[in-house]
Amino acid sequence: MNLRFVETFLWIVRLGSFSAAAEKLNTTQASISNRIATLERELGVQLFDRDMRTVKLTPVGQQAVSKAEDIVKAVSEFREAIADPTSLKGSVSIGTIDSIVHSFLPRLVERVQERYPGIAIDLNVDTSLNMAREIIERKIDLALIMGPALDHGLINIDLGTYRCVWVASPKYRLAGKKLTLADLASYPLLAFSKGSVPHHGLLQQFREAGLEAPAISNSNSLATIMRLAKDGLGVAPLPRVILGEYVGAGALEILDVTPAFHPLTFHAVYADHPDSLLPSIIAQMAAEVSLCLADA
C-alpha cells in the first residue's frame, strides 16, 4: 500500500474536497482522484460517495479515518525517532506576523536550519486575522500569531506575553513627562492594522478614558510604524522587545503614559493530525525561543 495515497485520503477528509487536497499537495485533481481510485481497488472498498457537488465518506471510509491516522502518525514518529535529522527533506509553511518577524523569528529559523538543514521554510507574513484563517482552512502548517485561533482540531501553544510601550521621536520632547491618553490625542498617532487585537485595544482605552478616539494612521508593518515614528511623523505603541536599536541609538524615546498600552499575547497554532509532527516540533522550538523574550 502506498503511504502517499493514505495521506491523500486524509487530506481530502480534512479539507473536504479533491480540489482542495490537490492544491494542498501541489498536484492535479485528476492525480488525486487516481490515487483514491487505486487505494479503493487495493482495499476492495469504496471510501467516498461522490456526486457533482460534494464528496462524503462512506461508512467504511469513516471507519478508515482513524486507522489511516494511526498509520501516518506511526510513520512520522518512526522517521523522527530514527532518521538523521539532516537527511529529512521537505518544506513547512509558516504564517506569521510583523511583531514576531522583528522579535524572535530569526532565532527560530536559525534553530530549525541547524536541526533540519534539509527542511525549507515557506514563510508568509500577514495580519493575525488572515493567518488564523489560513491555519483554520489548513492552507499553512503552522501559524505564529496574536492568538489563540479556535477551531476543531487546532492546538495552541502559548508563546508568551510581550510588554508594549509608547514611543516618539526626541523632536516631540515628551520623554520624562507624565502623560495621559488625552495628552497623546493632540499628536499624530501610529498604530497596528485596523481590525487587529491591538487596534481594538487602543480604541477601547480611549473609550474607557472618556475620550473620542483621534485620527489613527494604521499599518500592518511594524517596520513602517517604527520608521514613521523615528522620522517624527507620529507617536506609536509598540512591543518593547523590538525597539532595542532604535531606543539604544536615541532615535526613539520611551514615554511614561498612563494607562499603559495593553500587552500582546502570542500563540503557535497547528493542526492536530498525524502528519503534523514537524510543525508541532517547530511550535515547541518557537515557545522555547520566544519565552525568553516575553515580558521584555
PDB file of C-alpha atoms in Angstrom:
ATOM      1  CA  MET A   1       0.000   0.000   0.000  1.00  0.00           C
ATOM      2  CA  ASN A   2       1.330   3.422  -0.986  1.00  0.00           C
ATOM      3  CA  LEU A   3       1.666   5.702   2.072  1.00  0.00           C
ATOM      4  CA  ARG A   4       1.225   8.760  -0.128  1.00  0.00           C
ATOM      5  CA  PHE A   5      -2.229   7.506  -1.133  1.00  0.00           C
ATOM      6  CA  VAL A   6      -3.195   7.104   2.532  1.00  0.00           C
ATOM      7  CA  GLU A   7      -2.002  10.664   3.235  1.00  0.00           C
ATOM      8  CA  THR A   8      -4.028  11.867   0.231  1.00  0.00           C
ATOM      9  CA  PHE A   9      -7.123  10.185   1.668  1.00  0.00           C
ATOM     10  CA  LEU A  10      -6.647  12.061   4.958  1.00  0.00           C
ATOM     11  CA  TRP A  11      -6.134  15.425   3.249  1.00  0.00           C
ATOM     12  CA  ILE A  12      -9.396  15.013   1.342  1.00  0.00           C
ATOM     13  CA  VAL A  13     -11.155  14.263   4.627  1.00  0.00           C
ATOM     14  CA  ARG A  14      -9.612  17.309   6.343  1.00  0.00           C
ATOM     15  CA  LEU A  15     -10.151  19.793   3.519  1.00  0.00           C
ATOM     16  CA  GLY A  16     -13.486  18.460   2.284  1.00  0.00           C
ATOM     17  CA  SER A  17     -12.772  18.164  -1.413  1.00  0.00           C
ATOM     18  CA  PHE A  18     -10.495  16.598  -4.021  1.00  0.00           C
ATOM     19  CA  SER A  19      -9.649  20.028  -5.444  1.00  0.00           C
ATOM     20  CA  ALA A  20      -8.562  21.439  -2.063  1.00  0.00           C
ATOM     21  CA  ALA A  21      -6.400  18.375  -1.454  1.00  0.00           C
ATOM     22  CA  ALA A  22      -4.842  18.782  -4.895  1.00  0.00           C
ATOM     23  CA  GLU A  23      -3.969  22.401  -4.115  1.00  0.00           C
ATOM     24  CA  LYS A  24      -2.500  21.453  -0.734  1.00  0.00           C
ATOM     25  CA  LEU A  25      -0.409  18.637  -2.222  1.00  0.00           C
ATOM     26  CA  ASN A  26       0.667  20.660  -5.282  1.00  0.00           C
ATOM     27  CA  THR A  27      -0.806  18.260  -7.800  1.00  0.00           C
ATOM     28  CA  THR A  28      -3.831  17.959 -10.072  1.00  0.00           C
ATOM     29  CA  GLN A  29      -7.335  16.913  -9.161  1.00  0.00           C
ATOM     30  CA  ALA A  30      -7.032  14.076 -11.671  1.00  0.00           C
ATOM     31  CA  SER A  31      -3.960  12.791  -9.848  1.00  0.00           C
ATOM     32  CA  ILE A  32      -5.799  12.915  -6.518  1.00  0.00           C
ATOM     33  CA  SER A  33      -8.746  11.011  -7.997  1.00  0.00           C
ATOM     34  CA  ASN A  34      -6.387   8.406  -9.421  1.00  0.00           C
ATOM     35  CA  ARG A  35      -4.687   7.885  -6.032  1.00  0.00           C
ATOM     36  CA  ILE A  36      -8.012   7.325  -4.287  1.00  0.00           C
ATOM     37  CA  ALA A  37      -9.278   5.022  -7.030  1.00  0.00           C
ATOM     38  CA  THR A  38      -6.108   2.954  -6.745  1.00  0.00           C
ATOM     39  CA  LEU A  39      -6.400   2.828  -2.945  1.00  0.00           C
ATOM     40  CA  GLU A  40     -10.032   1.742  -3.193  1.00  0.00           C
ATOM     41  CA  ARG A  41      -9.128  -1.020  -5.663  1.00  0.00           C
ATOM     42  CA  GLU A  42      -6.380  -2.302  -3.370  1.00  0.00           C
ATOM     43  CA  LEU A  43      -8.731  -2.342  -0.375  1.00  0.00           C
ATOM     44  CA  GLY A  44     -11.742  -3.608  -2.308  1.00  0.00           C
ATOM     45  CA  VAL A  45     -13.991  -0.942  -0.789  1.00  0.00           C
ATOM     46  CA  GLN A  46     -15.425   2.459  -1.653  1.00  0.00           C
ATOM     47  CA  LEU A  47     -14.113   5.207   0.636  1.00  0.00           C
ATOM     48  CA  PHE A  48     -16.097   8.177  -0.729  1.00  0.00           C
ATOM     49  CA  ASP A  49     -19.574   8.784  -2.106  1.00  0.00           C
ATOM     50  CA  ARG A  50     -19.118  11.203  -4.983  1.00  0.00           C
ATOM     51  CA  ASP A  51     -21.547  13.398  -6.881  1.00  0.00           C
ATOM     52  CA  MET A  52     -21.197  16.602  -8.888  1.00  0.00           C
ATOM     53  CA  ARG A  53     -21.068  18.878  -5.841  1.00  0.00           C
ATOM     54  CA  THR A  54     -19.970  17.000  -2.743  1.00  0.00           C
ATOM     55  CA  VAL A  55     -17.590  14.334  -1.503  1.00  0.00           C
ATOM     56  CA  LYS A  56     -18.718  12.367   1.533  1.00  0.00           C
ATOM     57  CA  LEU A  57     -17.198   9.449   3.370  1.00  0.00           C
ATOM     58  CA  THR A  58     -18.915   6.119   3.096  1.00  0.00           C
ATOM     59  CA  PRO A  59     -19.459   4.198   6.361  1.00  0.00           C
ATOM     60  CA  VAL A  60     -16.335   2.175   5.555  1.00  0.00           C
ATOM     61  CA  GLY A  61     -14.479   5.414   4.785  1.00  0.00           C
ATOM     62  CA  GLN A  62     -15.457   6.813   8.185  1.00  0.00           C
ATOM     63  CA  GLN A  63     -14.010   3.720   9.861  1.00  0.00           C
ATOM     64  CA  ALA A  64     -10.840   4.072   7.802  1.00  0.00           C
ATOM     65  CA  VAL A  65     -10.002   7.596   9.006  1.00  0.00           C
ATOM     66  CA  SER A  66      -8.713   6.679  12.459  1.00  0.00           C
ATOM     67  CA  LYS A  67      -6.746   3.725  11.066  1.00  0.00           C
ATOM     68  CA  ALA A  68      -5.185   5.908   8.384  1.00  0.00           C
ATOM     69  CA  GLU A  69      -4.244   8.487  11.012  1.00  0.00           C
ATOM     70  CA  ASP A  70      -2.583   5.772  13.086  1.00  0.00           C
ATOM     71  CA  ILE A  71      -0.541   4.647  10.087  1.00  0.00           C
ATOM     72  CA  VAL A  72       0.636   8.135   9.157  1.00  0.00           C
ATOM     73  CA  LYS A  73       1.385   9.047  12.763  1.00  0.00           C
ATOM     74  CA  ALA A  74       3.409   5.860  13.285  1.00  0.00           C
ATOM     75  CA  VAL A  75       5.463   6.535  10.155  1.00  0.00           C
ATOM     76  CA  SER A  76       6.062  10.166  11.197  1.00  0.00           C
ATOM     77  CA  GLU A  77       7.139   9.170  14.688  1.00  0.00           C
ATOM     78  CA  PHE A  78       9.391   6.444  13.318  1.00  0.00           C
ATOM     79  CA  ARG A  79      11.008   8.855  10.892  1.00  0.00           C
ATOM     80  CA  GLU A  80      11.557  11.489  13.607  1.00  0.00           C
ATOM     81  CA  ALA A  81      12.938   8.983  16.129  1.00  0.00           C
ATOM     82  CA  ILE A  82      15.221   7.011  13.826  1.00  0.00           C
ATOM     83  CA  ALA A  83      16.195   9.173  10.886  1.00  0.00           C
ATOM     84  CA  ASP A  84      19.158  11.509  10.884  1.00  0.00           C
ATOM     85  CA  PRO A  85      17.562  14.994  11.121  1.00  0.00           C
ATOM     86  CA  THR A  86      19.963  16.209   8.442  1.00  0.00           C
ATOM     87  CA  SER A  87      18.509  13.683   5.996  1.00  0.00           C
ATOM     88  CA  LEU A  88      14.894  14.866   6.293  1.00  0.00           C
ATOM     89  CA  LYS A  89      13.650  16.728   3.228  1.00  0.00           C
ATOM     90  CA  GLY A  90      10.575  18.792   2.526  1.00  0.00           C
ATOM     91  CA  SER A  91       9.026  22.098   3.495  1.00  0.00           C
ATOM     92  CA  VAL A  92       6.935  23.585   6.277  1.00  0.00           C
ATOM     93  CA  SER A  93       4.625  26.510   5.534  1.00  0.00           C
ATOM     94  CA  ILE A  94       4.593  29.049   8.341  1.00  0.00           C
ATOM     95  CA  GLY A  95       2.328  32.064   8.561  1.00  0.00           C
ATOM     96  CA  THR A  96       3.366  34.804  10.941  1.00  0.00           C
ATOM     97  CA  ILE A  97       3.092  38.494  11.716  1.00  0.00           C
ATOM     98  CA  ASP A  98       5.380  41.508  11.771  1.00  0.00           C
ATOM     99  CA  SER A  99       5.727  41.566  15.565  1.00  0.00           C
ATOM    100  CA  ILE A 100       7.242  38.081  15.520  1.00  0.00           C
ATOM    101  CA  VAL A 101       9.403  38.786  12.465  1.00  0.00           C
ATOM    102  CA  HIS A 102      11.064  41.644  14.365  1.00  0.00           C
ATOM    103  CA  SER A 103      11.445  39.720  17.631  1.00  0.00           C
ATOM    104  CA  PHE A 104      12.235  36.004  17.757  1.00  0.00           C
ATOM    105  CA  LEU A 105      11.659  34.686  14.211  1.00  0.00           C
ATOM    106  CA  PRO A 106      15.334  34.932  13.136  1.00  0.00           C
ATOM    107  CA  ARG A 107      16.384  32.818  16.141  1.00  0.00           C
ATOM    108  CA  LEU A 108      13.681  30.276  15.393  1.00  0.00           C
ATOM    109  CA  VAL A 109      14.678  29.932  11.742  1.00  0.00           C
ATOM    110  CA  GLU A 110      18.300  29.530  12.815  1.00  0.00           C
ATOM    111  CA  ARG A 111      17.371  26.661  15.158  1.00  0.00           C
ATOM    112  CA  VAL A 112      15.289  24.919  12.507  1.00  0.00           C
ATOM    113  CA  GLN A 113      18.110  25.207   9.982  1.00  0.00           C
ATOM    114  CA  GLU A 114      20.601  23.785  12.472  1.00  0.00           C
ATOM    115  CA  ARG A 115      18.454  20.747  13.328  1.00  0.00           C
ATOM    116  CA  TYR A 116      16.757  20.177   9.962  1.00  0.00           C
ATOM    117  CA  PRO A 117      19.018  21.604   7.222  1.00  0.00           C
ATOM    118  CA  GLY A 118      17.018  19.776   4.549  1.00  0.00           C
ATOM    119  CA  ILE A 119      13.714  21.359   5.563  1.00  0.00           C
ATOM    120  CA  ALA A 120      12.740  24.535   3.732  1.00  0.00           C
ATOM    121  CA  ILE A 121      10.547  27.134   5.425  1.00  0.00           C
ATOM    122  CA  ASP A 122       7.826  28.638   3.257  1.00  0.00           C
ATOM    123  CA  LEU A 123       7.151  31.898   5.105  1.00  0.00           C
ATOM    124  CA  ASN A 124       4.178  34.206   4.701  1.00  0.00           C
ATOM    125  CA  VAL A 125       3.822  37.436   6.701  1.00  0.00           C
ATOM    126  CA  ASP A 126       0.379  38.985   7.109  1.00  0.00           C
ATOM    127  CA  THR A 127      -2.068  40.004   9.836  1.00  0.00           C
ATOM    128  CA  SER A 128      -3.062  37.660  12.645  1.00  0.00           C
ATOM    129  CA  LEU A 129      -6.630  37.611  11.316  1.00  0.00           C
ATOM    130  CA  ASN A 130      -5.501  36.395   7.903  1.00  0.00           C
ATOM    131  CA  MET A 131      -3.009  33.884   9.293  1.00  0.00           C
ATOM    132  CA  ALA A 132      -5.636  32.483  11.677  1.00  0.00           C
ATOM    133  CA  ARG A 133      -7.929  31.996   8.693  1.00  0.00           C
ATOM    134  CA  GLU A 134      -5.135  30.233   6.804  1.00  0.00           C
ATOM    135  CA  ILE A 135      -4.458  27.729   9.605  1.00  0.00           C
ATOM    136  CA  ILE A 136      -8.181  27.114  10.169  1.00  0.00           C
ATOM    137  CA  GLU A 137      -8.520  26.304   6.458  1.00  0.00           C
ATOM    138  CA  ARG A 138      -5.331  24.168   6.696  1.00  0.00           C
ATOM    139  CA  LYS A 139      -3.633  26.227   3.991  1.00  0.00           C
ATOM    140  CA  ILE A 140      -0.498  26.522   6.141  1.00  0.00           C
ATOM    141  CA  ASP A 141       1.177  24.080   8.522  1.00  0.00           C
ATOM    142  CA  LEU A 142       1.916  26.456  11.405  1.00  0.00           C
ATOM    143  CA  ALA A 143       0.748  29.927  12.443  1.00  0.00           C
ATOM    144  CA  LEU A 144       2.724  32.188  14.778  1.00  0.00           C
ATOM    145  CA  ILE A 145       0.236  34.900  15.639  1.00  0.00           C
ATOM    146  CA  MET A 146      -1.533  37.013  18.212  1.00  0.00           C
ATOM    147  CA  GLY A 147      -3.901  34.266  19.170  1.00  0.00           C
ATOM    148  CA  PRO A 148      -5.263  31.907  20.000  1.00  0.00           C
ATOM    149  CA  ALA A 149      -7.024  30.535  16.905  1.00  0.00           C
ATOM    150  CA  LEU A 150     -10.024  28.497  17.983  1.00  0.00           C
ATOM    151  CA  ASP A 151     -11.262  25.725  15.744  1.00  0.00           C
ATOM    152  CA  HIS A 152     -11.794  21.979  15.990  1.00  0.00           C
ATOM    153  CA  GLY A 153      -8.531  20.106  15.647  1.00  0.00           C
ATOM    154  CA  LEU A 154      -6.205  23.039  16.295  1.00  0.00           C
ATOM    155  CA  ILE A 155      -3.575  23.079  19.044  1.00  0.00           C
ATOM    156  CA  ASN A 156      -2.480  26.424  20.536  1.00  0.00           C
ATOM    157  CA  ILE A 157       0.845  26.775  22.338  1.00  0.00           C
ATOM    158  CA  ASP A 158       1.471  29.875  24.438  1.00  0.00           C
ATOM    159  CA  LEU A 159       4.438  31.885  23.160  1.00  0.00           C
ATOM    160  CA  GLY A 160       4.322  34.437  25.955  1.00  0.00           C
ATOM    161  CA  THR A 161       3.172  37.987  26.533  1.00  0.00           C
ATOM    162  CA  TYR A 162       5.155  40.985  25.294  1.00  0.00           C
ATOM    163  CA  ARG A 163       5.028  44.344  27.035  1.00  0.00           C
ATOM    164  CA  CYS A 164       4.166  47.341  24.852  1.00  0.00           C
ATOM    165  CA  VAL A 165       5.337  50.934  25.319  1.00  0.00           C
ATOM    166  CA  TRP A 166       4.529  54.262  23.757  1.00  0.00           C
ATOM    167  CA  VAL A 167       7.418  55.771  21.788  1.00  0.00           C
ATOM    168  CA  ALA A 168       8.110  59.017  19.986  1.00  0.00           C
ATOM    169  CA  SER A 169      10.899  60.863  18.246  1.00  0.00           C
ATOM    170  CA  PRO A 170      13.017  63.104  20.509  1.00  0.00           C
ATOM    171  CA  LYS A 171      11.748  66.051  18.469  1.00  0.00           C
ATOM    172  CA  TYR A 172       8.449  65.876  20.394  1.00  0.00           C
ATOM    173  CA  ARG A 173      10.278  66.344  23.735  1.00  0.00           C
ATOM    174  CA  LEU A 174       7.847  64.078  25.548  1.00  0.00           C
ATOM    175  CA  ALA A 175      10.287  61.775  27.349  1.00  0.00           C
ATOM    176  CA  GLY A 176      10.358  62.193  31.133  1.00  0.00           C
ATOM    177  CA  LYS A 177       6.888  63.714  31.289  1.00  0.00           C
ATOM    178  CA  LYS A 178       3.842  62.155  32.940  1.00  0.00           C
ATOM    179  CA  LEU A 179       1.408  61.706  30.050  1.00  0.00           C
ATOM    180  CA  THR A 180      -2.180  60.572  29.603  1.00  0.00           C
ATOM    181  CA  LEU A 181      -4.134  59.493  26.551  1.00  0.00           C
ATOM    182  CA  ALA A 182      -5.599  62.997  26.430  1.00  0.00           C
ATOM    183  CA  ASP A 183      -2.062  64.365  26.037  1.00  0.00           C
ATOM    184  CA  LEU A 184      -1.296  61.897  23.220  1.00  0.00           C
ATOM    185  CA  ALA A 185      -4.506  62.721  21.380  1.00  0.00           C
ATOM    186  CA  SER A 186      -3.054  66.060  20.306  1.00  0.00           C
ATOM    187  CA  TYR A 187      -0.295  64.291  18.334  1.00  0.00           C
ATOM    188  CA  PRO A 188      -0.478  62.155  15.184  1.00  0.00           C
ATOM    189  CA  LEU A 189      -0.926  58.519  16.261  1.00  0.00           C
ATOM    190  CA  LEU A 190       0.513  55.481  14.507  1.00  0.00           C
ATOM    191  CA  ALA A 191      -0.828  52.013  15.297  1.00  0.00           C
ATOM    192  CA  PHE A 192      -1.438  48.452  14.186  1.00  0.00           C
ATOM    193  CA  SER A 193      -3.700  47.488  11.288  1.00  0.00           C
ATOM    194  CA  LYS A 194      -7.443  48.071  11.545  1.00  0.00           C
ATOM    195  CA  GLY A 195      -9.340  45.111  12.910  1.00  0.00           C
ATOM    196  CA  SER A 196      -6.336  43.764  14.797  1.00  0.00           C
ATOM    197  CA  VAL A 197      -6.384  42.990  18.526  1.00  0.00           C
ATOM    198  CA  PRO A 198      -4.072  45.896  19.472  1.00  0.00           C
ATOM    199  CA  HIS A 199      -6.047  48.322  17.298  1.00  0.00           C
ATOM    200  CA  HIS A 200      -9.270  47.402  19.084  1.00  0.00           C
ATOM    201  CA  GLY A 201      -7.409  47.605  22.398  1.00  0.00           C
ATOM    202  CA  LEU A 202      -6.275  51.159  21.652  1.00  0.00           C
ATOM    203  CA  LEU A 203      -9.796  52.289  20.753  1.00  0.00           C
ATOM    204  CA  GLN A 204     -11.090  50.669  23.941  1.00  0.00           C
ATOM    205  CA  GLN A 205      -8.575  52.564  26.072  1.00  0.00           C
ATOM    206  CA  PHE A 206      -9.726  55.867  24.629  1.00  0.00           C
ATOM    207  CA  ARG A 207     -13.373  54.928  25.291  1.00  0.00           C
ATOM    208  CA  GLU A 208     -12.576  53.920  28.875  1.00  0.00           C
ATOM    209  CA  ALA A 209     -10.850  57.262  29.387  1.00  0.00           C
ATOM    210  CA  GLY A 210     -13.989  59.043  28.178  1.00  0.00           C
ATOM    211  CA  LEU A 211     -12.187  60.348  25.106  1.00  0.00           C
ATOM    212  CA  GLU A 212     -13.150  60.365  21.469  1.00  0.00           C
ATOM    213  CA  ALA A 213     -10.580  58.356  19.538  1.00  0.00           C
ATOM    214  CA  PRO A 214      -8.367  60.660  17.472  1.00  0.00           C
ATOM    215  CA  ALA A 215      -7.329  60.027  13.896  1.00  0.00           C
ATOM    216  CA  ILE A 216      -5.025  56.991  13.842  1.00  0.00           C
ATOM    217  CA  SER A 217      -2.789  56.032  10.922  1.00  0.00           C
ATOM    218  CA  ASN A 218      -2.646  52.252  10.672  1.00  0.00           C
ATOM    219  CA  SER A 219      -0.176  49.775   9.200  1.00  0.00           C
ATOM    220  CA  ASN A 220       0.330  46.004   9.390  1.00  0.00           C
ATOM    221  CA  SER A 221       4.090  46.602   9.140  1.00  0.00           C
ATOM    222  CA  LEU A 222       5.923  47.360  12.383  1.00  0.00           C
ATOM    223  CA  ALA A 223       8.981  48.333  10.368  1.00  0.00           C
ATOM    224  CA  THR A 224       6.876  51.036   8.711  1.00  0.00           C
ATOM    225  CA  ILE A 225       5.455  52.243  12.043  1.00  0.00           C
ATOM    226  CA  MET A 226       8.924  52.400  13.613  1.00  0.00           C
ATOM    227  CA  ARG A 227      10.336  54.305  10.647  1.00  0.00           C
ATOM    228  CA  LEU A 228       7.498  56.839  10.641  1.00  0.00           C
ATOM    229  CA  ALA A 229       7.811  57.310  14.413  1.00  0.00           C
ATOM    230  CA  LYS A 230      11.595  57.683  14.101  1.00  0.00           C
ATOM    231  CA  ASP A 231      11.099  60.373  11.475  1.00  0.00           C
ATOM    232  CA  GLY A 232       8.822  62.289  13.834  1.00  0.00           C
ATOM    233  CA  LEU A 233       5.589  61.596  11.974  1.00  0.00           C
ATOM    234  CA  GLY A 234       3.659  60.269  14.951  1.00  0.00           C
ATOM    235  CA  VAL A 235       3.565  58.670  18.391  1.00  0.00           C
ATOM    236  CA  ALA A 236       3.155  54.878  18.496  1.00  0.00           C
ATOM    237  CA  PRO A 237       2.584  51.941  20.901  1.00  0.00           C
ATOM    238  CA  LEU A 238       4.992  49.096  20.067  1.00  0.00           C
ATOM    239  CA  PRO A 239       6.348  45.887  21.654  1.00  0.00           C
ATOM    240  CA  ARG A 240       9.363  46.813  23.787  1.00  0.00           C
ATOM    241  CA  VAL A 241      11.305  43.781  22.585  1.00  0.00           C
ATOM    242  CA  ILE A 242      11.626  45.074  19.011  1.00  0.00           C
ATOM    243  CA  LEU A 243      12.828  48.577  19.904  1.00  0.00           C
ATOM    244  CA  GLY A 244      16.372  47.857  21.070  1.00  0.00           C
ATOM    245  CA  GLU A 245      18.353  49.517  18.270  1.00  0.00           C
ATOM    246  CA  TYR A 246      16.016  52.475  17.930  1.00  0.00           C
ATOM    247  CA  VAL A 247      15.939  53.248  21.650  1.00  0.00           C
ATOM    248  CA  GLY A 248      19.620  52.480  22.137  1.00  0.00           C
ATOM    249  CA  ALA A 249      20.601  54.901  19.388  1.00  0.00           C
ATOM    250  CA  GLY A 250      18.278  57.611  20.716  1.00  0.00           C
ATOM    251  CA  ALA A 251      16.135  57.570  17.574  1.00  0.00           C
ATOM    252  CA  LEU A 252      13.042  56.792  19.655  1.00  0.00           C
ATOM    253  CA  GLU A 253      12.233  57.593  23.275  1.00  0.00           C
ATOM    254  CA  ILE A 254      10.002  55.554  25.585  1.00  0.00           C
ATOM    255  CA  LEU A 255       7.182  57.621  27.045  1.00  0.00           C
ATOM    256  CA  ASP A 256       5.597  57.462  30.511  1.00  0.00           C
ATOM    257  CA  VAL A 257       1.920  57.073  29.612  1.00  0.00           C
ATOM    258  CA  THR A 258      -0.993  56.182  31.882  1.00  0.00           C
ATOM    259  CA  PRO A 259      -2.710  53.838  31.243  1.00  0.00           C
ATOM    260  CA  ALA A 260      -0.038  51.607  29.762  1.00  0.00           C
ATOM    261  CA  PHE A 261      -0.814  50.036  26.411  1.00  0.00           C
ATOM    262  CA  HIS A 262      -2.181  46.501  26.552  1.00  0.00           C
ATOM    263  CA  PRO A 263       0.491  43.757  26.339  1.00  0.00           C
ATOM    264  CA  LEU A 264       0.356  41.395  23.358  1.00  0.00           C
ATOM    265  CA  THR A 265      -0.010  37.627  23.744  1.00  0.00           C
ATOM    266  CA  PHE A 266       1.231  35.295  21.021  1.00  0.00           C
ATOM    267  CA  HIS A 267       0.484  31.669  20.146  1.00  0.00           C
ATOM    268  CA  ALA A 268       1.821  28.956  17.870  1.00  0.00           C
ATOM    269  CA  VAL A 269      -1.083  27.163  16.202  1.00  0.00           C
ATOM    270  CA  TYR A 270      -1.035  23.922  14.238  1.00  0.00           C
ATOM    271  CA  ALA A 271      -3.480  21.197  13.295  1.00  0.00           C
ATOM    272  CA  ASP A 272      -3.670  18.078  15.425  1.00  0.00           C
ATOM    273  CA  HIS A 273      -3.290  15.406  12.776  1.00  0.00           C
ATOM    274  CA  PRO A 274      -0.806  12.565  12.431  1.00  0.00           C
ATOM    275  CA  ASP A 275       1.481  14.122   9.832  1.00  0.00           C
ATOM    276  CA  SER A 276       1.890  17.343  11.843  1.00  0.00           C
ATOM    277  CA  LEU A 277       4.923  16.107  13.748  1.00  0.00           C
ATOM    278  CA  LEU A 278       7.356  18.621  12.279  1.00  0.00           C
ATOM    279  CA  PRO A 279       5.006  21.630  12.720  1.00  0.00           C
ATOM    280  CA  SER A 280       4.486  20.600  16.351  1.00  0.00           C
ATOM    281  CA  ILE A 281       8.255  20.357  16.903  1.00  0.00           C
ATOM    282  CA  ILE A 282       8.806  23.795  15.367  1.00  0.00           C
ATOM    283  CA  ALA A 283       5.978  25.169  17.532  1.00  0.00           C
ATOM    284  CA  GLN A 284       7.799  23.887  20.615  1.00  0.00           C
ATOM    285  CA  MET A 285      11.032  25.459  19.339  1.00  0.00           C
ATOM    286  CA  ALA A 286       9.157  28.744  18.931  1.00  0.00           C
ATOM    287  CA  ALA A 287       7.957  28.522  22.539  1.00  0.00           C
ATOM    288  CA  GLU A 288      11.498  27.962  23.792  1.00  0.00           C
ATOM    289  CA  VAL A 289      12.892  30.876  21.787  1.00  0.00           C
ATOM    290  CA  SER A 290      10.066  33.333  22.454  1.00  0.00           C
ATOM    291  CA  LEU A 291       9.520  32.808  26.165  1.00  0.00           C
ATOM    292  CA  CYS A 292      12.984  34.108  26.963  1.00  0.00           C
ATOM    293  CA  LEU A 293      11.893  37.428  25.402  1.00  0.00           C
ATOM    294  CA  ALA A 294       8.398  37.566  26.889  1.00  0.00           C
ATOM    295  CA  ASP A 295       7.552  40.492  29.158  1.00  0.00           C
ATOM    296  CA  ALA A 296      10.691  42.216  27.882  1.00  0.00           C
TER     297      ALA A 296
END
